[in-house]
């Protein structure tokens, strides 16, 4: 791919990924009556009010009962429905974890779990409403694809691919409007990271809503310091794109990972584990939410507090490059 | 405090919770207005809690299971002297402990809540401990009606009667609405009384905006010896503000400048009526 195509200077702003999820699901449902949305008083936050109005026979509401939500979705899937269980990621991946483990993945009922307002999207509603554990717990469960799309394109693709896959999938979505990344690349496959910026000096491997600040930091590193950075949207954390990790690590450059998740057990750990075991010794740093009482505030405030920002990632990249070139 | 003063306090607390929601530009307005009379009665007539001795093991426990209505709780605690009211100007701001759900970082809050369906089981544990230690204090929780379908509540309903926890009081803020719509449309929980009685609870029904009825129910001792107590408080979501009452969007709607002014003038009228 030509560098000037991929290294765009301006990005076009899109919608919130969870809006695109709902729009895509409506498109799919128009031609497929086996699509069923299952909600737990969550259709408003899941942007599914129009879905419910258009397809009243394709939505099952269980009330505020997330365990029941996932169990019911498993039953629907067992009976041949394409069940999308939609609930805030915090409750879906914690409250209903045993249903995910036993009734969905272990029993191989192909439910698509859609975790909305994920990570710290709920900001000042606090820890009860944050999902900073979902990658970690789901990575430790067999038979589930774990995806966090970065932009509207990846979201639409993830929803379409999940509907076709006939395997358990967890799709993690945020509620902030996201810009389109690398519009020249229209390929999408679960388990294949998307390179959204290219450069040989440094790499930032990001996921979900952190890809955009990573992209901004890469642009700033290039403009201000001439540091050329590859940025990856590693939308699928399980299975992980190890081929891409091989490619990125090959020249020994520093690697930063960044995620809207606790630093324990998420994308950074997944990459580090793979790279270390295969013997790579790239300078490596995990950016995420540390193992502490999470600072309070909005998503943006929490992000910048922990360096999940253009500024924070710029500084991290700059520091690693100066260490590395010594 | 006279009954009249208590009624005036309900108006004052309504004004305050709207004020801080308005400043924060965030909050659970409808549900806070629905439960604020219950909180007023609890903190000013029922609970044996003291801001200067909050860790006293003999204090009554209040754990707010419907944690999203934290604004009602915070203004009530501030009024009872647990912290300066001006602290609430930082509600939901960067690094403030006054966030959108109850946390123990705030003086007077018993437990961190916000995920629905957690308060009652913790109360069952507190109530069992009180019995084991021969303590006389009581344990209270406040449940939302939309919250009822959480399975953990029904597990705890069973445990509470199994352990004959007549020191436990669960108050249902029965406003018949949740986020998506009415309880009836979202998940029907009709016949709550019969359901709870069949689970071995003693049940009373009150008008959840009538302070005397609330006080009677909460201060008359165990309804039946050896049974946990369930109070169905019939309430209205958005109570006290004409354009909010029973209107779904006020679940977490934040008033505009005009709406805020209108709400305040309605509450001023109510205040004048009582005085
Ligand atoms: C486990 C869990 N699921 C979902 C939510 C999101 N949520 C917050 S409030 C609410 C509706 C609550 O309705 P209700 O209990 O009737 O409260 P009220 O009407 O008193 O505000 C929902 C779904 C939550 N806080 N916790
Ligand atoms: Mg309700």
XYZ file of C-alpha atoms and ligand atoms in Angstrom:
628
model
C 0.000 0.000 0.000
C 1.254 3.462 -0.834
C 2.351 5.408 2.191
C 0.668 8.689 1.314
C -2.639 6.884 0.964
C -2.407 5.188 4.292
C -0.842 8.078 6.223
C -3.732 10.469 5.756
C -3.442 13.843 7.391
C -7.081 14.398 8.233
C -9.668 11.854 9.243
C -13.365 12.022 8.503
C -15.478 11.856 11.655
C -18.072 9.096 11.761
C -20.745 8.040 14.199
C -20.525 6.261 17.495
C -19.700 2.613 16.852
C -22.765 1.475 18.769
C -24.972 3.479 16.405
C -23.350 1.715 13.458
C -23.904 -1.600 15.209
C -27.631 -0.884 15.422
C -27.867 0.305 11.817
C -26.048 -2.777 10.574
C -28.219 -5.078 12.644
C -31.318 -3.432 11.163
C -29.976 -4.013 7.662
C -29.292 -7.650 8.435
C -32.667 -8.161 10.094
C -34.481 -6.834 7.029
C -33.470 -9.958 5.106
C -33.035 -12.425 7.910
C -35.833 -13.125 10.370
C -33.532 -15.363 12.391
C -31.738 -12.246 13.699
C -32.954 -11.602 17.241
C -31.789 -8.790 19.501
C -31.965 -9.672 23.189
C -31.940 -6.715 25.578
C -31.978 -6.090 29.324
C -33.619 -2.660 29.619
C -30.666 -1.700 27.436
C -32.192 -0.942 24.062
C -31.790 2.802 24.547
C -28.066 2.632 25.281
C -27.705 -0.035 22.580
C -29.338 2.368 20.091
C -31.880 -0.341 19.359
C -35.084 1.657 19.834
C -35.551 1.940 16.027
C -34.736 -1.759 15.684
C -37.488 -2.589 18.181
C -39.955 -0.385 16.324
C -39.159 -1.895 12.928
C -38.829 -5.500 14.004
C -40.986 -5.988 17.097
C -40.946 -9.746 16.538
C -37.163 -9.835 16.432
C -36.433 -8.339 19.823
C -36.664 -10.155 23.132
C -36.616 -7.993 26.244
C -35.707 -9.716 29.514
C -35.685 -6.730 31.858
C -32.767 -5.923 34.123
C -31.455 -9.468 34.343
C -28.156 -9.933 32.521
C -27.652 -13.560 33.492
C -31.066 -14.355 32.111
C -30.194 -12.303 29.016
C -27.252 -14.535 28.137
C -29.028 -17.757 29.074
C -32.036 -16.837 26.950
C -29.744 -15.862 24.075
C -28.022 -19.249 24.356
C -31.392 -20.972 24.082
C -32.361 -18.874 21.086
C -29.042 -19.685 19.424
C -29.468 -23.386 20.163
C -32.808 -23.183 18.372
C -31.159 -21.716 15.281
C -31.602 -17.993 15.890
C -28.815 -15.483 15.387
C -29.057 -14.058 18.876
C -27.372 -10.731 19.641
C -27.302 -10.254 23.422
C -26.893 -6.524 23.946
C -26.083 -5.032 27.335
C -23.531 -2.692 28.895
C -20.154 -4.431 28.675
C -19.621 -4.097 32.428
C -22.675 -6.182 33.327
C -22.542 -8.511 30.344
C -18.973 -9.620 30.959
C -19.120 -9.742 34.758
C -22.644 -10.525 35.917
C -23.285 -13.020 33.138
C -19.789 -14.472 32.929
C -20.813 -17.961 33.976
C -23.572 -18.008 31.386
C -20.994 -16.908 28.795
C -18.567 -19.599 29.897
C -21.002 -22.496 30.185
C -24.072 -21.761 28.105
C -22.442 -19.917 25.217
C -18.817 -20.959 24.748
C -18.529 -24.379 26.400
C -21.874 -25.514 24.994
C -20.967 -23.868 21.676
C -24.162 -21.888 21.248
C -23.241 -19.175 18.756
C -24.465 -16.121 20.637
C -23.105 -12.740 19.624
C -22.491 -10.816 22.826
C -22.497 -7.085 22.283
C -20.943 -5.155 25.145
C -21.986 -1.527 24.845
C -20.607 1.621 26.490
C -17.487 -0.408 27.154
C -14.289 0.425 28.971
C -14.710 3.736 30.745
C -17.339 5.107 28.341
C -19.627 5.667 31.315
C -17.004 7.959 32.859
C -18.181 9.440 36.132
C -20.709 6.679 36.755
C -17.704 4.921 38.210
C -16.247 1.456 38.529
C -19.549 -0.439 38.674
C -20.131 0.788 35.126
C -16.627 0.318 33.749
C -15.475 -2.826 31.981
C -11.738 -2.992 32.453
C -11.701 -6.749 32.928
C -13.581 -8.070 29.904
C -10.607 -8.813 27.636
C -8.876 -10.575 30.497
C -11.772 -12.812 31.498
C -12.822 -13.603 27.952
C -9.253 -14.336 26.869
C -9.291 -16.994 29.563
C -12.323 -18.707 28.076
C -12.124 -21.118 25.176
C -14.234 -20.824 22.017
C -14.993 -17.143 21.728
C -13.804 -14.469 19.327
C -13.164 -11.189 21.149
C -13.381 -8.040 19.031
C -13.258 -4.315 19.729
C -13.669 -2.335 16.500
C -11.919 1.007 16.225
C -14.088 2.770 13.701
C -17.429 2.583 11.919
C -16.033 0.440 9.116
C -14.639 -2.164 11.476
C -17.868 -2.108 13.467
C -20.064 -2.783 10.492
C -17.721 -5.525 9.315
C -17.526 -7.101 12.775
C -21.320 -7.243 13.048
C -21.682 -8.782 9.570
C -18.901 -11.291 10.114
C -20.259 -12.245 13.534
C -23.731 -12.826 12.112
C -22.242 -15.189 9.530
C -19.721 -16.980 11.744
C -21.889 -19.434 13.721
C -19.468 -19.217 16.646
C -19.591 -17.243 19.903
C -18.353 -13.692 19.454
C -17.959 -10.792 21.869
C -18.103 -7.365 20.245
C -17.063 -4.495 22.471
C -18.360 -1.041 21.549
C -18.037 2.494 22.822
C -20.364 5.429 22.610
C -18.036 8.120 21.338
C -18.035 9.242 17.710
C -15.107 7.726 15.902
C -13.207 8.876 12.815
C -12.645 6.577 9.833
C -9.145 5.125 9.841
C -7.277 4.138 6.696
C -10.187 4.360 4.335
C -8.031 2.970 1.535
C -8.047 -0.454 3.174
C -11.405 -2.160 2.858
C -10.368 -5.559 4.111
C -11.594 -7.006 7.353
C -11.156 -10.401 8.876
C -11.453 -11.561 12.494
C -7.960 -12.264 13.772
C -6.257 -9.929 11.290
C -5.150 -6.556 12.628
C -5.502 -3.510 10.389
C -2.499 -1.313 9.816
C -3.880 2.225 9.881
C -0.536 4.034 9.617
C 2.893 2.881 8.507
C 6.392 3.758 9.622
C 9.515 1.771 10.560
C 10.798 3.441 13.724
C 8.153 2.592 16.283
C 4.886 0.690 16.537
C 1.733 1.364 18.497
C -0.659 -1.541 18.710
C -4.036 -0.268 19.792
C -7.586 -1.521 20.108
C -11.073 -0.037 20.119
C -11.392 3.629 20.970
C -7.681 3.939 21.732
C -6.683 3.532 18.092
C -7.581 7.122 17.322
C -5.357 8.722 20.000
C -2.615 6.318 18.876
C -3.021 7.565 15.319
C -2.883 11.183 16.491
C 0.239 10.521 18.532
C 1.901 8.841 15.547
C 1.162 11.841 13.373
C 2.583 14.188 15.997
C 5.695 12.028 16.429
C 6.307 12.223 12.716
C 5.551 15.930 12.360
C 7.497 17.097 15.381
C 10.281 14.561 15.735
C 10.419 12.747 12.430
C 9.680 9.456 14.192
C 7.825 7.163 11.815
C 5.293 4.969 13.511
C 3.184 2.028 12.505
C -0.245 2.055 14.131
C -2.275 -1.129 14.238
C -5.929 -1.501 15.037
C -5.693 -4.927 16.643
C -9.473 -5.215 16.624
C -9.445 -8.925 17.397
C -7.699 -9.678 20.656
C -8.615 -13.372 20.416
C -7.450 -14.940 18.170
C -4.480 -12.592 18.070
C -2.806 -11.697 14.770
C 0.599 -13.220 15.479
C 1.704 -12.900 11.854
C 1.346 -9.180 12.128
C 3.220 -9.188 15.444
C 6.035 -11.105 13.737
C 6.164 -8.505 11.016
C 6.139 -5.549 13.378
C 8.696 -6.928 15.795
C 11.110 -8.130 13.118
C 13.249 -4.978 12.987
C 13.576 -4.780 16.778
C 11.816 -1.428 17.086
C 10.069 -0.326 20.284
C 6.454 -1.400 20.618
C 3.748 0.339 22.626
C 0.377 -1.268 23.209
C -2.620 0.754 24.300
C -6.063 -0.302 25.428
C -9.112 0.909 27.343
C -8.692 -1.920 29.806
C -6.692 -2.722 32.888
C -3.041 -3.387 32.067
C -3.487 -6.883 33.510
C -4.659 -9.505 31.075
C -5.550 -7.400 28.062
C -4.038 -6.592 24.676
C -0.626 -5.674 26.053
C -0.304 -8.910 27.992
C -1.472 -10.900 24.981
C 1.139 -9.316 22.706
C 3.918 -9.487 25.289
C 3.238 -13.117 25.981
C 3.444 -14.038 22.331
C 6.492 -11.916 21.574
C 8.493 -12.962 24.612
C 7.837 -16.641 24.022
C 9.016 -16.430 20.478
C 12.187 -14.718 21.645
C 11.704 -11.168 20.484
C 13.328 -8.538 22.673
C 11.764 -5.350 21.400
C 11.488 -2.549 23.956
C 7.889 -2.942 25.047
C 5.463 -0.865 27.054
C 1.803 -1.436 27.952
C -0.440 1.620 28.239
C -3.825 1.114 29.850
C -5.652 1.599 33.113
C -3.316 0.627 35.969
C -4.222 -1.743 38.774
C -5.500 0.937 41.150
C -8.749 2.622 42.182
C -9.607 4.207 38.842
C -9.481 7.983 38.813
C -12.945 9.520 38.552
C -14.089 11.646 35.645
C -15.251 11.466 32.066
C -13.776 9.025 29.564
C -11.556 11.760 28.126
C -10.350 12.766 31.587
C -9.621 9.173 32.561
C -7.811 8.634 29.255
C -5.589 11.653 29.636
C -4.930 10.893 33.314
C -3.438 7.550 32.296
C -1.716 8.698 29.115
C -4.220 7.090 26.750
C -4.094 10.235 24.669
C -2.269 11.928 21.845
C -0.034 13.663 24.375
C 0.537 10.626 26.582
C 1.361 8.287 23.722
C 3.534 10.928 22.058
C 5.579 11.242 25.236
C 5.774 7.494 25.665
C 6.958 7.072 22.076
C 9.479 9.875 22.367
C 10.927 8.442 25.557
C 11.195 4.923 24.203
C 12.840 6.158 21.022
C 15.458 8.122 22.946
C 16.231 5.115 25.197
C 16.339 2.841 22.185
C 18.699 4.916 20.107
C 21.217 5.256 22.979
C -38.219 18.244 63.864
C -41.939 18.761 63.421
C -43.923 16.996 60.709
C -44.264 20.299 58.932
C -40.510 20.817 58.997
C -40.040 17.313 57.680
C -42.400 18.049 54.801
C -40.499 21.252 54.078
C -37.295 19.257 54.079
C -38.633 17.070 51.302
C -39.086 20.188 49.176
C -35.620 21.437 50.120
C -34.040 18.099 49.210
C -35.847 18.083 45.866
C -34.514 21.554 45.124
C -31.027 20.527 46.063
C -30.907 17.353 44.069
C -32.130 19.218 41.018
C -29.571 21.929 41.670
C -26.633 19.556 41.702
C -27.893 17.546 38.743
C -28.241 20.838 36.909
C -24.688 21.880 37.808
C -23.197 18.471 36.999
C -25.254 18.196 33.811
C -25.763 14.569 34.740
C -27.837 12.491 37.090
C -30.798 10.230 37.608
C -33.473 12.822 38.040
C -36.743 10.883 37.888
C -35.717 8.095 40.236
C -34.141 10.512 42.710
C -37.360 12.509 42.916
C -39.212 9.246 43.345
C -37.198 8.076 46.375
C -36.229 11.327 48.075
C -39.186 11.258 50.486
C -38.165 7.775 51.564
C -34.612 8.993 52.170
C -35.866 12.012 54.066
C -37.856 9.800 56.438
C -35.050 7.268 56.771
C -32.344 9.784 57.634
C -34.464 12.153 59.714
C -36.821 9.803 61.533
C -35.673 6.221 61.297
C -31.976 5.467 60.969
C -29.773 5.532 64.013
C -26.693 6.944 62.307
C -24.435 9.768 63.398
C -22.030 11.676 61.156
C -19.587 12.029 64.065
C -19.635 8.342 64.914
C -20.454 6.723 61.621
C -18.326 3.642 62.188
C -20.226 2.741 65.362
C -20.921 -1.000 65.011
C -24.377 -0.513 66.491
C -25.505 1.944 63.826
C -28.404 1.081 61.576
C -27.311 0.134 58.084
C -28.744 1.685 54.949
C -27.500 0.293 51.649
C -28.994 1.871 48.569
C -29.386 -0.868 46.016
C -30.788 1.458 43.357
C -27.481 3.251 43.398
C -28.168 5.328 40.295
C -30.345 7.621 42.422
C -27.261 8.765 44.269
C -28.231 12.436 44.017
C -31.120 11.887 46.438
C -28.741 10.120 48.809
C -25.978 12.726 48.571
C -28.222 15.726 49.267
C -29.791 13.891 52.207
C -26.400 12.988 53.669
C -25.140 16.552 53.188
C -28.220 17.881 54.950
C -27.622 15.468 57.850
C -24.122 16.903 58.208
C -22.086 14.057 56.782
C -20.191 16.487 54.539
C -20.478 20.119 53.453
C -23.151 20.581 50.843
C -20.764 22.623 48.712
C -18.777 19.421 48.088
C -21.574 18.490 45.709
C -20.487 21.245 43.352
C -17.836 18.755 42.235
C -20.423 16.062 41.430
C -19.168 13.917 38.522
C -16.105 16.077 37.989
C -12.537 14.929 37.447
C -11.074 13.423 40.646
C -14.195 14.074 42.713
C -15.387 11.303 45.020
C -18.930 12.468 44.391
C -19.580 10.336 41.333
C -22.749 9.060 39.715
C -23.188 6.188 42.180
C -22.692 5.737 45.922
C -19.123 5.011 47.001
C -17.636 4.604 50.451
C -15.191 7.408 49.653
C -18.138 9.616 50.591
C -18.726 9.896 54.320
C -21.997 8.238 55.269
C -22.174 5.768 52.407
C -22.246 2.149 53.599
C -21.448 0.301 50.395
C -20.454 0.908 46.798
C -23.476 0.254 44.640
C -24.619 1.030 41.116
C -24.848 -2.371 39.489
C -28.429 -3.316 40.288
C -29.252 -6.379 42.332
C -26.388 -6.122 44.821
C -27.820 -4.246 47.796
C -30.147 -6.851 49.212
C -27.677 -9.757 49.442
C -25.217 -7.503 51.294
C -28.036 -6.501 53.641
C -28.816 -10.162 54.269
C -25.198 -10.620 55.339
C -25.342 -7.558 57.596
C -28.607 -8.763 59.119
C -27.291 -12.273 59.765
C -24.202 -10.757 61.406
C -26.379 -8.556 63.614
C -28.331 -11.612 64.731
C -25.151 -13.603 65.384
C -23.754 -10.778 67.490
C -27.033 -10.147 69.331
C -27.086 -6.595 68.091
C -30.289 -4.597 67.994
C -29.611 -2.384 65.006
C -31.629 -2.742 61.837
C -30.672 -3.094 58.192
C -32.386 -1.249 55.346
C -32.187 -1.307 51.596
C -33.933 0.543 48.792
C -34.766 -1.368 45.633
C -35.973 -0.135 42.274
C -38.873 -1.963 40.695
C -36.991 -2.322 37.402
C -34.232 -3.881 39.471
C -36.455 -6.685 40.730
C -35.840 -9.069 37.793
C -32.180 -9.443 38.816
C -31.971 -13.034 40.014
C -29.750 -12.122 42.952
C -32.725 -10.370 44.550
C -34.763 -13.558 44.540
C -31.867 -15.562 45.911
C -31.644 -13.034 48.726
C -35.410 -13.014 49.267
C -35.144 -16.733 49.990
C -32.118 -16.364 52.272
C -33.712 -13.575 54.276
C -36.769 -15.596 55.173
C -34.736 -18.751 55.667
C -32.675 -16.931 58.288
C -35.791 -15.251 59.756
C -34.266 -11.807 59.343
C -36.931 -9.646 60.952
C -34.207 -7.009 61.433
C -34.099 -6.510 57.669
C -36.231 -3.956 55.807
C -36.399 -3.855 52.022
C -38.177 -0.818 50.624
C -39.391 -1.004 47.050
C -39.507 2.324 45.217
C -42.533 1.231 43.234
C -42.763 3.900 40.540
C -43.703 1.303 37.917
C -41.195 2.621 35.394
C -37.636 1.908 34.362
C -35.499 3.092 31.392
C -37.199 1.532 28.379
C -40.754 1.925 29.575
C -43.156 0.732 32.228
C -42.294 -2.386 34.229
C -45.378 -3.965 32.698
C -43.979 -3.594 29.175
C -40.347 -4.355 29.974
C -40.670 -7.199 32.474
C -43.862 -7.654 34.346
C -43.448 -7.781 38.116
C -47.136 -7.569 39.003
C -48.367 -9.071 42.251
C -45.155 -8.143 44.058
C -47.000 -8.448 47.343
C -48.111 -12.014 46.677
C -44.675 -12.936 45.367
C -42.928 -11.609 48.461
C -45.431 -13.132 50.862
C -44.972 -16.485 49.198
C -41.206 -16.056 49.736
C -41.878 -15.689 53.461
C -41.713 -11.915 53.867
C -44.127 -9.712 55.809
C -45.368 -6.991 53.476
C -46.832 -3.499 53.996
C -47.909 -1.056 51.318
C -47.635 2.701 51.729
C -47.855 5.886 49.708
C -44.146 6.488 49.182
C -44.628 10.249 49.168
C -46.586 10.289 52.428
C -44.014 10.869 55.137
C -46.263 9.767 57.987
C -47.170 6.506 56.321
C -43.513 5.846 55.612
C -42.525 6.619 59.176
C -45.271 4.412 60.586
C -44.215 1.495 58.474
C -40.511 1.905 59.190
C -40.733 2.625 62.906
C -43.415 0.225 64.089
C -40.986 -2.655 64.597
C -40.894 -5.964 62.773
C -44.167 -6.532 60.929
C -44.192 -10.160 62.000
C -41.715 -11.842 64.288
C -39.250 -13.983 62.404
C -40.039 -12.561 58.991
C -38.097 -10.040 56.912
C -39.995 -6.818 56.208
C -40.945 -5.625 52.753
C -42.375 -2.171 52.199
C -44.018 -1.485 48.875
C -43.778 2.282 48.564
C -46.080 3.408 45.771
C -44.295 6.319 44.149
C -44.231 8.484 41.045
C -41.090 8.873 38.988
C -40.222 12.583 38.762
C -42.509 13.342 41.729
C -42.984 17.029 42.480
C -42.134 18.473 39.061
C -45.233 18.554 36.859
C -43.499 18.041 33.547
C -41.321 15.216 34.848
C -43.920 13.091 36.609
C -44.275 9.756 34.855
C -42.350 10.991 31.795
C -39.806 8.395 30.710
C -37.050 10.666 29.465
C -36.514 12.068 32.936
C -34.989 8.779 34.060
C -31.650 10.462 33.425
C -32.794 13.678 31.812
C -31.037 16.888 32.837
C -33.152 20.060 32.898
C -32.320 22.970 30.614
C -31.996 26.440 32.110
C -35.683 27.129 31.474
C -36.825 23.771 32.753
C -34.696 24.219 35.834
C -36.259 27.593 36.558
C -39.727 26.143 36.112
C -38.941 23.258 38.457
C -37.668 25.656 41.095
C -40.757 27.827 40.840
C -42.989 24.773 41.246
C -41.033 23.735 44.317
C -41.193 27.272 45.719
C -44.967 27.131 45.351
C -45.071 23.807 47.135
C -42.909 25.255 49.889
C -45.261 28.223 50.292
C -48.227 25.883 50.467
C -46.692 23.869 53.297
C -45.430 26.876 55.301
C -26.902 -4.726 36.799
C -27.359 -3.472 36.153
N -27.948 -3.527 34.943
C -28.314 -2.383 34.323
C -28.111 -1.167 34.900
C -28.447 0.120 34.156
N -29.575 0.797 34.769
C -29.417 1.807 35.640
S -30.852 2.384 36.226
C -31.745 1.290 35.308
C -33.227 1.279 35.399
C -33.644 1.080 36.795
O -35.009 1.068 36.933
P -35.629 1.057 38.380
O -34.967 -0.001 39.192
O -37.086 0.953 38.241
O -35.163 2.440 38.971
P -35.974 3.809 39.129
O -37.223 3.717 38.320
O -36.271 3.907 40.565
O -35.029 4.865 38.674
C -30.891 0.496 34.537
C -31.307 -0.526 33.573
C -27.485 -1.151 36.171
N -27.210 -0.018 36.815
N -27.145 -2.322 36.777
Mg -38.673 2.170 38.670
